[in-house]
PDB file of C-alpha atoms in Angstrom:
ATOM      1  CA  MET A   1      31.156  12.013  86.861  1.00  0.00           C
ATOM      2  CA  CYS A   2      34.320  12.568  85.899  1.00  0.00           C
ATOM      3  CA  SER A   3      36.697  11.940  87.838  1.00  0.00           C
ATOM      4  CA  ILE A   4      39.484  14.908  89.050  1.00  0.00           C
ATOM      5  CA  GLY A   5      41.923  12.847  86.689  1.00  0.00           C
ATOM      6  CA  VAL A   6      39.959  12.945  83.424  1.00  0.00           C
ATOM      7  CA  ILE A   7      39.429  16.818  84.092  1.00  0.00           C
ATOM      8  CA  ARG A   8      42.975  16.403  84.479  1.00  0.00           C
ATOM      9  CA  ARG A   9      44.023  15.100  81.636  1.00  0.00           C
ATOM     10  CA  LEU A  10      41.265  17.422  78.867  1.00  0.00           C
ATOM     11  CA  ALA A  11      42.617  19.815  80.526  1.00  0.00           C
ATOM     12  CA  PHE A  12      45.838  18.682  79.468  1.00  0.00           C
ATOM     13  CA  ALA A  13      44.564  17.636  75.751  1.00  0.00           C
ATOM     14  CA  LEU A  14      43.464  20.911  75.279  1.00  0.00           C
ATOM     15  CA  ALA A  15      46.102  23.253  76.517  1.00  0.00           C
ATOM     16  CA  MET A  16      48.835  21.369  74.039  1.00  0.00           C
ATOM     17  CA  ALA A  17      45.914  21.765  71.470  1.00  0.00           C
ATOM     18  CA  VAL A  18      46.449  25.116  72.033  1.00  0.00           C
ATOM     19  CA  ILE A  19      50.590  25.229  72.331  1.00  0.00           C
ATOM     20  CA  MET A  20      51.435  23.177  69.437  1.00  0.00           C
ATOM     21  CA  ALA A  21      47.889  24.603  66.495  1.00  0.00           C
ATOM     22  CA  PRO A  22      51.052  27.050  65.736  1.00  0.00           C
ATOM     23  CA  ALA A  23      53.709  25.163  65.071  1.00  0.00           C
ATOM     24  CA  MET A  24      51.180  22.502  63.386  1.00  0.00           C
ATOM     25  CA  SER A  25      51.092  25.644  60.874  1.00  0.00           C
ATOM     26  CA  GLN A  26      54.578  26.365  60.915  1.00  0.00           C
ATOM     27  CA  ASN A  27      55.621  22.762  59.956  1.00  0.00           C
ATOM     28  CA  TYR A  28      52.212  22.483  58.067  1.00  0.00           C
ATOM     29  CA  PRO A  29      52.804  20.853  54.862  1.00  0.00           C
ATOM     30  CA  ILE A  30      55.029  18.478  56.102  1.00  0.00           C
ATOM     31  CA  ARG A  31      54.464  16.349  53.755  1.00  0.00           C
ATOM     32  CA  ALA A  32      52.192  15.130  50.456  1.00  0.00           C
ATOM     33  CA  ILE A  33      48.409  16.570  50.535  1.00  0.00           C
ATOM     34  CA  ARG A  34      45.471  14.886  48.789  1.00  0.00           C
ATOM     35  CA  PHE A  35      43.073  17.067  47.028  1.00  0.00           C
ATOM     36  CA  LEU A  36      40.091  15.163  46.641  1.00  0.00           C
ATOM     37  CA  VAL A  37      37.888  16.895  43.483  1.00  0.00           C
ATOM     38  CA  PRO A  38      34.912  14.109  43.264  1.00  0.00           C
ATOM     39  CA  GLN A  39      34.002  14.863  39.510  1.00  0.00           C
ATOM     40  CA  ALA A  40      35.240  13.491  37.168  1.00  0.00           C
ATOM     41  CA  ALA A  41      37.890  14.881  35.243  1.00  0.00           C
ATOM     42  CA  GLY A  42      37.948  17.479  32.758  1.00  0.00           C
ATOM     43  CA  GLY A  43      35.128  19.297  34.272  1.00  0.00           C
ATOM     44  CA  SER A  44      34.638  22.529  34.571  1.00  0.00           C
ATOM     45  CA  THR A  45      35.993  21.155  38.454  1.00  0.00           C
ATOM     46  CA  ASP A  46      38.806  19.154  37.889  1.00  0.00           C
ATOM     47  CA  THR A  47      40.177  21.259  35.394  1.00  0.00           C
ATOM     48  CA  LEU A  48      39.919  24.231  37.957  1.00  0.00           C
ATOM     49  CA  SER A  49      41.077  22.545  40.947  1.00  0.00           C
ATOM     50  CA  ARG A  50      43.977  20.770  39.455  1.00  0.00           C
ATOM     51  CA  LEU A  51      45.249  24.935  38.018  1.00  0.00           C
ATOM     52  CA  ILE A  52      44.781  25.067  41.415  1.00  0.00           C
ATOM     53  CA  GLY A  53      46.792  22.420  43.132  1.00  0.00           C
ATOM     54  CA  GLN A  54      49.558  23.340  40.852  1.00  0.00           C
ATOM     55  CA  LYS A  55      50.363  25.935  41.981  1.00  0.00           C
ATOM     56  CA  LEU A  56      49.238  25.325  46.325  1.00  0.00           C
ATOM     57  CA  GLY A  57      51.813  22.148  45.727  1.00  0.00           C
ATOM     58  CA  ASP A  58      54.657  25.091  43.789  1.00  0.00           C
ATOM     59  CA  GLY A  59      54.123  28.061  46.986  1.00  0.00           C
ATOM     60  CA  LEU A  60      54.049  25.503  49.664  1.00  0.00           C
ATOM     61  CA  ARG A  61      56.355  23.425  48.706  1.00  0.00           C
ATOM     62  CA  GLN A  62      54.393  19.409  48.271  1.00  0.00           C
ATOM     63  CA  GLN A  63      53.937  17.646  46.080  1.00  0.00           C
ATOM     64  CA  VAL A  64      48.917  18.090  46.118  1.00  0.00           C
ATOM     65  CA  VAL A  65      48.141  15.196  44.438  1.00  0.00           C
ATOM     66  CA  ILE A  66      44.010  15.163  42.814  1.00  0.00           C
ATOM     67  CA  ASP A  67      42.740  12.379  43.908  1.00  0.00           C
ATOM     68  CA  ASN A  68      38.954  12.338  41.608  1.00  0.00           C
ATOM     69  CA  ARG A  69      36.907  10.170  42.626  1.00  0.00           C
ATOM     70  CA  PRO A  70      32.962  10.956  40.585  1.00  0.00           C
ATOM     71  CA  GLY A  71      30.275   9.130  40.572  1.00  0.00           C
ATOM     72  CA  ALA A  72      25.942  10.480  42.611  1.00  0.00           C
ATOM     73  CA  ASN A  73      26.319  12.667  41.933  1.00  0.00           C
ATOM     74  CA  GLY A  74      29.969  13.963  43.038  1.00  0.00           C
ATOM     75  CA  ILE A  75      28.778  11.837  46.900  1.00  0.00           C
ATOM     76  CA  ILE A  76      31.240   9.597  46.538  1.00  0.00           C
ATOM     77  CA  GLY A  77      34.353  11.322  46.787  1.00  0.00           C
ATOM     78  CA  THR A  78      32.337  14.259  49.180  1.00  0.00           C
ATOM     79  CA  GLU A  79      31.732  11.731  51.688  1.00  0.00           C
ATOM     80  CA  LEU A  80      35.459   9.580  50.857  1.00  0.00           C
ATOM     81  CA  ALA A  81      36.934  13.651  52.004  1.00  0.00           C
ATOM     82  CA  SER A  82      33.801  14.118  55.692  1.00  0.00           C
ATOM     83  CA  LYS A  83      35.337  10.322  56.727  1.00  0.00           C
ATOM     84  CA  ALA A  84      39.267  11.898  56.023  1.00  0.00           C
ATOM     85  CA  LEU A  85      41.222  12.955  58.980  1.00  0.00           C
ATOM     86  CA  PRO A  86      41.434  16.308  60.398  1.00  0.00           C
ATOM     87  CA  ASP A  87      44.773  16.914  59.314  1.00  0.00           C
ATOM     88  CA  GLY A  88      44.489  19.448  56.766  1.00  0.00           C
ATOM     89  CA  TYR A  89      46.756  16.676  54.676  1.00  0.00           C
ATOM     90  CA  THR A  90      42.568  16.119  53.006  1.00  0.00           C
ATOM     91  CA  LEU A  91      41.473  19.207  50.637  1.00  0.00           C
ATOM     92  CA  LEU A  92      38.267  18.574  49.621  1.00  0.00           C
ATOM     93  CA  ALA A  93      36.319  20.764  45.560  1.00  0.00           C
ATOM     94  CA  GLY A  94      33.263  21.194  46.764  1.00  0.00           C
ATOM     95  CA  GLY A  95      30.352  23.399  44.441  1.00  0.00           C
ATOM     96  CA  THR A  96      26.786  24.750  44.337  1.00  0.00           C
ATOM     97  CA  GLY A  97      26.258  21.003  43.863  1.00  0.00           C
ATOM     98  CA  THR A  98      27.386  18.452  46.269  1.00  0.00           C
ATOM     99  CA  MET A  99      27.675  21.198  48.970  1.00  0.00           C
ATOM    100  CA  ALA A 100      24.771  23.868  48.679  1.00  0.00           C
ATOM    101  CA  ILE A 101      21.760  21.160  46.742  1.00  0.00           C
ATOM    102  CA  ASN A 102      22.806  17.927  47.066  1.00  0.00           C
ATOM    103  CA  PRO A 103      21.013  18.116  50.561  1.00  0.00           C
ATOM    104  CA  SER A 104      17.397  19.457  49.601  1.00  0.00           C
ATOM    105  CA  LEU A 105      17.843  16.901  46.347  1.00  0.00           C
ATOM    106  CA  TYR A 106      18.353  14.052  47.786  1.00  0.00           C
ATOM    107  CA  SER A 107      16.479  11.746  50.967  1.00  0.00           C
ATOM    108  CA  LYS A 108      19.707  11.648  52.925  1.00  0.00           C
ATOM    109  CA  ILE A 109      22.938  11.261  51.765  1.00  0.00           C
ATOM    110  CA  PRO A 110      26.383  10.616  53.760  1.00  0.00           C
ATOM    111  CA  TYR A 111      27.299  13.537  54.869  1.00  0.00           C
ATOM    112  CA  ASP A 112      26.231  17.416  55.792  1.00  0.00           C
ATOM    113  CA  PRO A 113      28.479  19.917  53.989  1.00  0.00           C
ATOM    114  CA  VAL A 114      28.033  21.904  57.565  1.00  0.00           C
ATOM    115  CA  LYS A 115      28.814  19.987  60.034  1.00  0.00           C
ATOM    116  CA  HIS A 116      31.264  18.628  58.414  1.00  0.00           C
ATOM    117  CA  PHE A 117      33.634  20.810  56.821  1.00  0.00           C
ATOM    118  CA  ALA A 118      35.224  23.989  57.102  1.00  0.00           C
ATOM    119  CA  PRO A 119      35.419  25.711  54.064  1.00  0.00           C
ATOM    120  CA  VAL A 120      38.944  27.497  53.519  1.00  0.00           C
ATOM    121  CA  VAL A 121      38.337  29.410  50.513  1.00  0.00           C
ATOM    122  CA  ASN A 122      35.854  30.344  47.236  1.00  0.00           C
ATOM    123  CA  ILE A 123      38.671  29.016  43.977  1.00  0.00           C
ATOM    124  CA  ALA A 124      35.833  30.736  41.423  1.00  0.00           C
ATOM    125  CA  TYR A 125      32.314  32.171  39.907  1.00  0.00           C
ATOM    126  CA  SER A 126      31.664  28.671  36.966  1.00  0.00           C
ATOM    127  CA  THR A 127      29.342  29.722  34.492  1.00  0.00           C
ATOM    128  CA  SER A 128      27.931  27.249  32.830  1.00  0.00           C
ATOM    129  CA  VAL A 129      26.758  26.874  28.849  1.00  0.00           C
ATOM    130  CA  LEU A 130      24.292  25.814  27.068  1.00  0.00           C
ATOM    131  CA  ILE A 131      25.135  23.054  24.183  1.00  0.00           C
ATOM    132  CA  VAL A 132      23.466  21.771  21.514  1.00  0.00           C
ATOM    133  CA  HIS A 133      24.961  19.265  18.726  1.00  0.00           C
ATOM    134  CA  PRO A 134      25.393  20.713  15.498  1.00  0.00           C
ATOM    135  CA  SER A 135      22.751  19.181  13.088  1.00  0.00           C
ATOM    136  CA  VAL A 136      21.156  20.733  15.126  1.00  0.00           C
ATOM    137  CA  PRO A 137      18.715  23.747  14.031  1.00  0.00           C
ATOM    138  CA  ALA A 138      19.014  25.902  16.302  1.00  0.00           C
ATOM    139  CA  LYS A 139      20.962  29.229  16.005  1.00  0.00           C
ATOM    140  CA  THR A 140      18.598  30.790  19.741  1.00  0.00           C
ATOM    141  CA  ILE A 141      16.969  29.332  23.066  1.00  0.00           C
ATOM    142  CA  GLY A 142      14.252  30.784  21.123  1.00  0.00           C
ATOM    143  CA  ASP A 143      14.949  28.655  18.371  1.00  0.00           C
ATOM    144  CA  LEU A 144      15.369  25.803  20.348  1.00  0.00           C
ATOM    145  CA  ILE A 145      12.402  26.682  22.852  1.00  0.00           C
ATOM    146  CA  ALA A 146      10.475  25.584  19.098  1.00  0.00           C
ATOM    147  CA  LEU A 147      12.264  23.340  18.524  1.00  0.00           C
ATOM    148  CA  ALA A 148      11.094  21.010  21.569  1.00  0.00           C
ATOM    149  CA  LYS A 149       7.973  22.162  21.972  1.00  0.00           C
ATOM    150  CA  SER A 150       7.279  21.015  18.352  1.00  0.00           C
ATOM    151  CA  LYS A 151       8.919  17.388  19.236  1.00  0.00           C
ATOM    152  CA  PRO A 152       7.557  16.869  22.913  1.00  0.00           C
ATOM    153  CA  GLY A 153       9.915  14.051  23.731  1.00  0.00           C
ATOM    154  CA  GLY A 154      11.793  14.522  21.671  1.00  0.00           C
ATOM    155  CA  VAL A 155      15.036  16.033  21.892  1.00  0.00           C
ATOM    156  CA  ARG A 156      17.401  13.977  24.495  1.00  0.00           C
ATOM    157  CA  TYR A 157      19.455  16.520  27.319  1.00  0.00           C
ATOM    158  CA  ALA A 158      23.142  14.802  28.479  1.00  0.00           C
ATOM    159  CA  SER A 159      23.679  16.009  32.432  1.00  0.00           C
ATOM    160  CA  ALA A 160      26.419  15.145  35.203  1.00  0.00           C
ATOM    161  CA  GLY A 161      24.011  12.051  36.995  1.00  0.00           C
ATOM    162  CA  SER A 162      20.644  12.495  38.319  1.00  0.00           C
ATOM    163  CA  GLY A 163      20.505  16.043  40.416  1.00  0.00           C
ATOM    164  CA  SER A 164      24.147  17.540  39.078  1.00  0.00           C
ATOM    165  CA  SER A 165      23.631  20.591  38.679  1.00  0.00           C
ATOM    166  CA  PRO A 166      24.156  20.870  34.493  1.00  0.00           C
ATOM    167  CA  HIS A 167      20.138  18.234  35.828  1.00  0.00           C
ATOM    168  CA  LEU A 168      19.405  20.997  38.164  1.00  0.00           C
ATOM    169  CA  SER A 169      19.768  23.753  34.970  1.00  0.00           C
ATOM    170  CA  ALA A 170      17.756  21.450  32.225  1.00  0.00           C
ATOM    171  CA  GLU A 171      14.773  21.000  34.508  1.00  0.00           C
ATOM    172  CA  MET A 172      15.096  24.950  35.689  1.00  0.00           C
ATOM    173  CA  PHE A 173      15.064  25.177  32.168  1.00  0.00           C
ATOM    174  CA  ARG A 174      11.565  22.740  31.601  1.00  0.00           C
ATOM    175  CA  HIS A 175       9.866  24.464  33.907  1.00  0.00           C
ATOM    176  CA  LEU A 176      10.805  27.788  32.564  1.00  0.00           C
ATOM    177  CA  THR A 177       9.502  27.389  28.846  1.00  0.00           C
ATOM    178  CA  GLY A 178       7.250  24.330  29.452  1.00  0.00           C
ATOM    179  CA  VAL A 179       8.982  22.145  26.815  1.00  0.00           C
ATOM    180  CA  ASP A 180       8.814  18.210  27.168  1.00  0.00           C
ATOM    181  CA  ILE A 181      12.902  17.424  27.530  1.00  0.00           C
ATOM    182  CA  VAL A 182      14.412  13.998  27.286  1.00  0.00           C
ATOM    183  CA  HIS A 183      17.328  13.660  30.913  1.00  0.00           C
ATOM    184  CA  VAL A 184      19.780  11.107  29.844  1.00  0.00           C
ATOM    185  CA  PRO A 185      21.947  11.071  33.218  1.00  0.00           C
ATOM    186  CA  TYR A 186      25.944  10.564  32.658  1.00  0.00           C
ATOM    187  CA  LYS A 187      28.441  10.090  34.776  1.00  0.00           C
ATOM    188  CA  GLY A 188      30.495  13.395  35.004  1.00  0.00           C
ATOM    189  CA  SER A 189      30.714  16.294  32.344  1.00  0.00           C
ATOM    190  CA  THR A 190      33.107  15.010  29.966  1.00  0.00           C
ATOM    191  CA  PRO A 191      31.058  11.854  29.352  1.00  0.00           C
ATOM    192  CA  GLY A 192      27.411  13.987  28.374  1.00  0.00           C
ATOM    193  CA  VAL A 193      30.171  16.778  27.409  1.00  0.00           C
ATOM    194  CA  THR A 194      31.408  13.315  24.715  1.00  0.00           C
ATOM    195  CA  ALA A 195      26.970  12.250  23.672  1.00  0.00           C
ATOM    196  CA  THR A 196      26.565  15.159  23.038  1.00  0.00           C
ATOM    197  CA  ILE A 197      29.944  15.755  20.656  1.00  0.00           C
ATOM    198  CA  THR A 198      28.813  12.483  19.679  1.00  0.00           C
ATOM    199  CA  GLY A 199      25.172  13.583  18.295  1.00  0.00           C
ATOM    200  CA  GLU A 200      24.094  11.164  21.248  1.00  0.00           C
ATOM    201  CA  THR A 201      22.307  13.845  22.844  1.00  0.00           C
ATOM    202  CA  ALA A 202      21.468  17.181  20.972  1.00  0.00           C
ATOM    203  CA  MET A 203      21.915  19.297  23.983  1.00  0.00           C
ATOM    204  CA  MET A 204      23.335  19.835  27.828  1.00  0.00           C
ATOM    205  CA  PHE A 205      24.293  22.468  30.812  1.00  0.00           C
ATOM    206  CA  THR A 206      27.066  21.899  31.214  1.00  0.00           C
ATOM    207  CA  GLY A 207      30.587  24.463  32.502  1.00  0.00           C
ATOM    208  CA  VAL A 208      32.105  26.190  30.161  1.00  0.00           C
ATOM    209  CA  ALA A 209      35.538  25.597  31.358  1.00  0.00           C
ATOM    210  CA  SER A 210      34.078  21.625  29.776  1.00  0.00           C
ATOM    211  CA  ALA A 211      33.262  22.445  25.958  1.00  0.00           C
ATOM    212  CA  ILE A 212      35.108  25.519  24.832  1.00  0.00           C
ATOM    213  CA  VAL A 213      37.206  23.713  23.246  1.00  0.00           C
ATOM    214  CA  HIS A 214      35.187  22.103  21.103  1.00  0.00           C
ATOM    215  CA  ILE A 215      32.683  24.750  20.949  1.00  0.00           C
ATOM    216  CA  GLU A 216      35.813  26.176  19.232  1.00  0.00           C
ATOM    217  CA  ALA A 217      36.439  23.931  17.437  1.00  0.00           C
ATOM    218  CA  GLY A 218      33.084  22.864  16.225  1.00  0.00           C
ATOM    219  CA  ARG A 219      32.504  20.050  17.202  1.00  0.00           C
ATOM    220  CA  LEU A 220      28.916  22.256  19.979  1.00  0.00           C
ATOM    221  CA  ARG A 221      27.510  25.424  19.177  1.00  0.00           C
ATOM    222  CA  ALA A 222      27.387  27.975  22.089  1.00  0.00           C
ATOM    223  CA  LEU A 223      23.163  28.693  22.778  1.00  0.00           C
ATOM    224  CA  SER A 224      24.147  31.375  25.155  1.00  0.00           C
ATOM    225  CA  VAL A 225      25.877  30.974  28.845  1.00  0.00           C
ATOM    226  CA  ASN A 226      23.578  31.437  31.309  1.00  0.00           C
ATOM    227  CA  GLY A 227      24.933  34.114  34.247  1.00  0.00           C
ATOM    228  CA  ALA A 228      24.281  37.547  34.325  1.00  0.00           C
ATOM    229  CA  ARG A 229      26.393  38.810  31.975  1.00  0.00           C
ATOM    230  CA  ARG A 230      28.539  37.470  29.216  1.00  0.00           C
ATOM    231  CA  THR A 231      32.059  35.430  29.469  1.00  0.00           C
ATOM    232  CA  PRO A 232      35.087  36.954  28.506  1.00  0.00           C
ATOM    233  CA  ALA A 233      35.792  33.407  27.381  1.00  0.00           C
ATOM    234  CA  LEU A 234      33.095  32.921  24.758  1.00  0.00           C
ATOM    235  CA  PRO A 235      32.222  36.727  23.859  1.00  0.00           C
ATOM    236  CA  GLU A 236      30.263  36.182  21.341  1.00  0.00           C
ATOM    237  CA  VAL A 237      28.163  34.068  22.602  1.00  0.00           C
ATOM    238  CA  PRO A 238      24.972  35.912  24.586  1.00  0.00           C
ATOM    239  CA  ILE A 239      23.371  35.807  28.263  1.00  0.00           C
ATOM    240  CA  ALA A 240      20.099  33.699  27.888  1.00  0.00           C
ATOM    241  CA  LYS A 241      18.139  37.040  28.465  1.00  0.00           C
ATOM    242  CA  GLU A 242      19.438  38.426  24.933  1.00  0.00           C
ATOM    243  CA  SER A 243      19.170  34.533  22.919  1.00  0.00           C
ATOM    244  CA  GLY A 244      14.844  33.810  24.382  1.00  0.00           C
ATOM    245  CA  LEU A 245      14.652  33.616  27.852  1.00  0.00           C
ATOM    246  CA  PRO A 246      15.210  36.348  30.109  1.00  0.00           C
ATOM    247  CA  GLY A 247      14.973  35.565  34.147  1.00  0.00           C
ATOM    248  CA  PHE A 248      17.359  32.032  33.464  1.00  0.00           C
ATOM    249  CA  GLU A 249      20.253  32.851  35.184  1.00  0.00           C
ATOM    250  CA  VAL A 250      22.640  30.027  36.776  1.00  0.00           C
ATOM    251  CA  ASP A 251      26.150  30.079  38.104  1.00  0.00           C
ATOM    252  CA  PHE A 252      27.854  27.848  40.285  1.00  0.00           C
ATOM    253  CA  TRP A 253      30.458  28.803  42.755  1.00  0.00           C
ATOM    254  CA  ILE A 254      33.896  26.538  43.247  1.00  0.00           C
ATOM    255  CA  GLY A 255      35.556  25.537  46.260  1.00  0.00           C
ATOM    256  CA  ILE A 256      37.832  24.027  48.556  1.00  0.00           C
ATOM    257  CA  PHE A 257      37.463  22.208  51.846  1.00  0.00           C
ATOM    258  CA  VAL A 258      38.628  20.577  55.501  1.00  0.00           C
ATOM    259  CA  PRO A 259      36.985  17.873  57.038  1.00  0.00           C
ATOM    260  CA  ALA A 260      35.771  20.003  59.741  1.00  0.00           C
ATOM    261  CA  GLY A 261      37.619  20.000  62.740  1.00  0.00           C
ATOM    262  CA  ALA A 262      41.191  20.904  60.967  1.00  0.00           C
ATOM    263  CA  PRO A 263      43.360  24.088  62.964  1.00  0.00           C
ATOM    264  CA  ARG A 264      42.739  26.223  62.201  1.00  0.00           C
ATOM    265  CA  PRO A 265      46.136  28.230  61.434  1.00  0.00           C
ATOM    266  CA  VAL A 266      45.759  25.432  58.715  1.00  0.00           C
ATOM    267  CA  ILE A 267      43.176  26.445  57.594  1.00  0.00           C
ATOM    268  CA  THR A 268      44.380  30.385  57.039  1.00  0.00           C
ATOM    269  CA  GLU A 269      46.956  29.394  55.771  1.00  0.00           C
ATOM    270  CA  LEU A 270      45.839  26.894  52.910  1.00  0.00           C
ATOM    271  CA  ASN A 271      42.876  30.510  52.059  1.00  0.00           C
ATOM    272  CA  GLY A 272      46.382  33.391  52.240  1.00  0.00           C
ATOM    273  CA  GLU A 273      47.777  30.255  49.890  1.00  0.00           C
ATOM    274  CA  VAL A 274      44.887  30.644  47.471  1.00  0.00           C
ATOM    275  CA  ASN A 275      44.065  33.657  47.534  1.00  0.00           C
ATOM    276  CA  ARG A 276      47.384  34.509  46.434  1.00  0.00           C
ATOM    277  CA  ILE A 277      47.688  31.839  43.880  1.00  0.00           C
ATOM    278  CA  ILE A 278      43.804  33.432  42.372  1.00  0.00           C
ATOM    279  CA  ASN A 279      45.563  37.121  42.239  1.00  0.00           C
ATOM    280  CA  VAL A 280      47.789  36.281  40.500  1.00  0.00           C
ATOM    281  CA  PRO A 281      47.854  38.186  36.639  1.00  0.00           C
ATOM    282  CA  GLU A 282      48.097  34.537  35.122  1.00  0.00           C
ATOM    283  CA  ILE A 283      46.289  32.786  36.464  1.00  0.00           C
ATOM    284  CA  LYS A 284      43.991  34.989  36.024  1.00  0.00           C
ATOM    285  CA  GLU A 285      43.731  35.044  33.006  1.00  0.00           C
ATOM    286  CA  ARG A 286      43.653  30.989  32.703  1.00  0.00           C
ATOM    287  CA  PHE A 287      40.333  31.581  34.880  1.00  0.00           C
ATOM    288  CA  LEU A 288      38.791  34.301  32.569  1.00  0.00           C
ATOM    289  CA  ALA A 289      39.871  32.062  29.063  1.00  0.00           C
ATOM    290  CA  ILE A 290      37.287  28.765  30.230  1.00  0.00           C
ATOM    291  CA  GLY A 291      34.589  30.651  32.063  1.00  0.00           C
ATOM    292  CA  ALA A 292      35.737  31.007  35.802  1.00  0.00           C
ATOM    293  CA  ASP A 293      36.104  34.173  37.455  1.00  0.00           C
ATOM    294  CA  PRO A 294      38.305  33.941  40.680  1.00  0.00           C
ATOM    295  CA  ALA A 295      36.145  35.097  43.708  1.00  0.00           C
ATOM    296  CA  GLY A 296      38.811  34.355  47.204  1.00  0.00           C
ATOM    297  CA  GLY A 297      38.191  35.949  50.304  1.00  0.00           C
ATOM    298  CA  THR A 298      38.121  35.171  53.671  1.00  0.00           C
ATOM    299  CA  PRO A 299      37.271  31.183  55.125  1.00  0.00           C
ATOM    300  CA  ASP A 300      33.753  32.855  57.089  1.00  0.00           C
ATOM    301  CA  GLU A 301      32.843  34.934  54.080  1.00  0.00           C
ATOM    302  CA  PHE A 302      32.963  31.731  51.902  1.00  0.00           C
ATOM    303  CA  ALA A 303      30.961  30.025  55.010  1.00  0.00           C
ATOM    304  CA  ALA A 304      27.766  32.778  54.520  1.00  0.00           C
ATOM    305  CA  ILE A 305      28.089  32.252  50.651  1.00  0.00           C
ATOM    306  CA  VAL A 306      27.727  28.461  51.504  1.00  0.00           C
ATOM    307  CA  ARG A 307      24.871  28.569  54.061  1.00  0.00           C
ATOM    308  CA  LYS A 308      23.073  31.101  52.554  1.00  0.00           C
ATOM    309  CA  ASP A 309      23.281  28.615  49.057  1.00  0.00           C
ATOM    310  CA  ILE A 310      21.945  25.382  50.352  1.00  0.00           C
ATOM    311  CA  GLU A 311      18.537  27.829  52.388  1.00  0.00           C
ATOM    312  CA  ARG A 312      18.061  29.523  48.207  1.00  0.00           C
ATOM    313  CA  TRP A 313      18.777  26.179  46.332  1.00  0.00           C
ATOM    314  CA  ALA A 314      16.584  23.910  48.803  1.00  0.00           C
ATOM    315  CA  ARG A 315      13.710  26.385  47.477  1.00  0.00           C
ATOM    316  CA  THR A 316      14.531  25.486  43.667  1.00  0.00           C
ATOM    317  CA  VAL A 317      14.872  22.552  44.601  1.00  0.00           C
ATOM    318  CA  LYS A 318      11.421  23.190  46.531  1.00  0.00           C
ATOM    319  CA  ALA A 319       9.281  24.554  43.504  1.00  0.00           C
ATOM    320  CA  SER A 320      11.321  22.339  41.168  1.00  0.00           C
ATOM    321  CA  GLY A 321       9.433  19.267  42.530  1.00  0.00           C
ATOM    322  CA  MET A 322      12.643  17.453  42.306  1.00  0.00           C
ATOM    323  CA  ARG A 323      13.498  14.712  45.043  1.00  0.00           C
ATOM    324  CA  VAL A 324      16.600  12.235  44.521  1.00  0.00           C
ATOM    325  CA  GLU A 325      15.665   9.239  46.734  1.00  0.00           C
TER     326      GLU A 325
END
C-alpha cells in the first residue's frame, strides 16, 4: 500500500503539473523543434512537412528542423518518435500508411499509433497518381490492364517499400483487375519514382507531389489520379473510373503527431498555428499545386479520422490477404 508521504508527493506533482501547464504553453517553444519525417526526402510527406515546418518555425519563432528517417515502411522514424520525450519538441509527420495501415499489415510493429501518440492536426489529404515510363504503350488504365494481361509477370511496378501505401495501392489494383504484375520495393517514394523514370520499372502508384515535376517534364506519363475527383495539380489527368477502372479510389492523409503525454496546451498551440498556416492563400495554392487538399481541424477530429481509418484499412488488408513479417 502507498504511504501517506507517497500520496502527498503524488498529489503535489499533480498540482504542479496543473499549475505549470499554462506556463509551459506561454513559454513554448524555447528551443528548436525536431520534425521527424519517416520517409525519404522528395516524397509527398516530406514536401508537405517542409512547407509546414518552415512556416511553423516562423510563427513560433523557433527553428523547426526536418529530420528524415526513412526505412522499413516508415517504421524506423515512427518508432523513434514514439520514444521521444513528450514535451512538444519532437513532432512526427504521420500518414495513412504508418499510422493506419502498418498496424494491420505487420504481424508486429514497435509502436501503437493510438497508445503511443497524440494527434495534433490533419495537414492534408494527398491524392495518388498512377505513373508509367513513357515507353510503356498505354495511355489509359484500360490500356495498361490489357498490356499486363497480355504479358503475365512481364510488367514490373515500383513501390516505396513492402507494405507501403504505394504497394498497397498496386495490390488493390492487381486484385481488382486480375493482372499479374511484379513488385519491386524501394526505400521510399523518391527512389521508386527514379526507377520508373529510368525504365527499371514500368509503373508506380505514388503521391502527386513525388511525380508532378517529372510528369510535366515528360519523363513520366500519368494515366490517372486515384481520388474521387480530378486534382487542380494535374487537371487534364482523369480519375481512375474515367480511365478504365471504376471503383478504384485511394486517398491518403498526412498529419502531425506528438508522443503521448505531451501537454494539452502545447498540442492546442501547435494545432492553432498549423490551422492558421494552411489557411494562408499562398500555402493553399502550393498544396493544391502538388495534389494535396488542405485539411485542418481539431485534435479530436483528427483522432477520430485515425481510429476510423485503422479499422477501414484493417478490413482492406484482411481482404487482400497481404501480411508482412
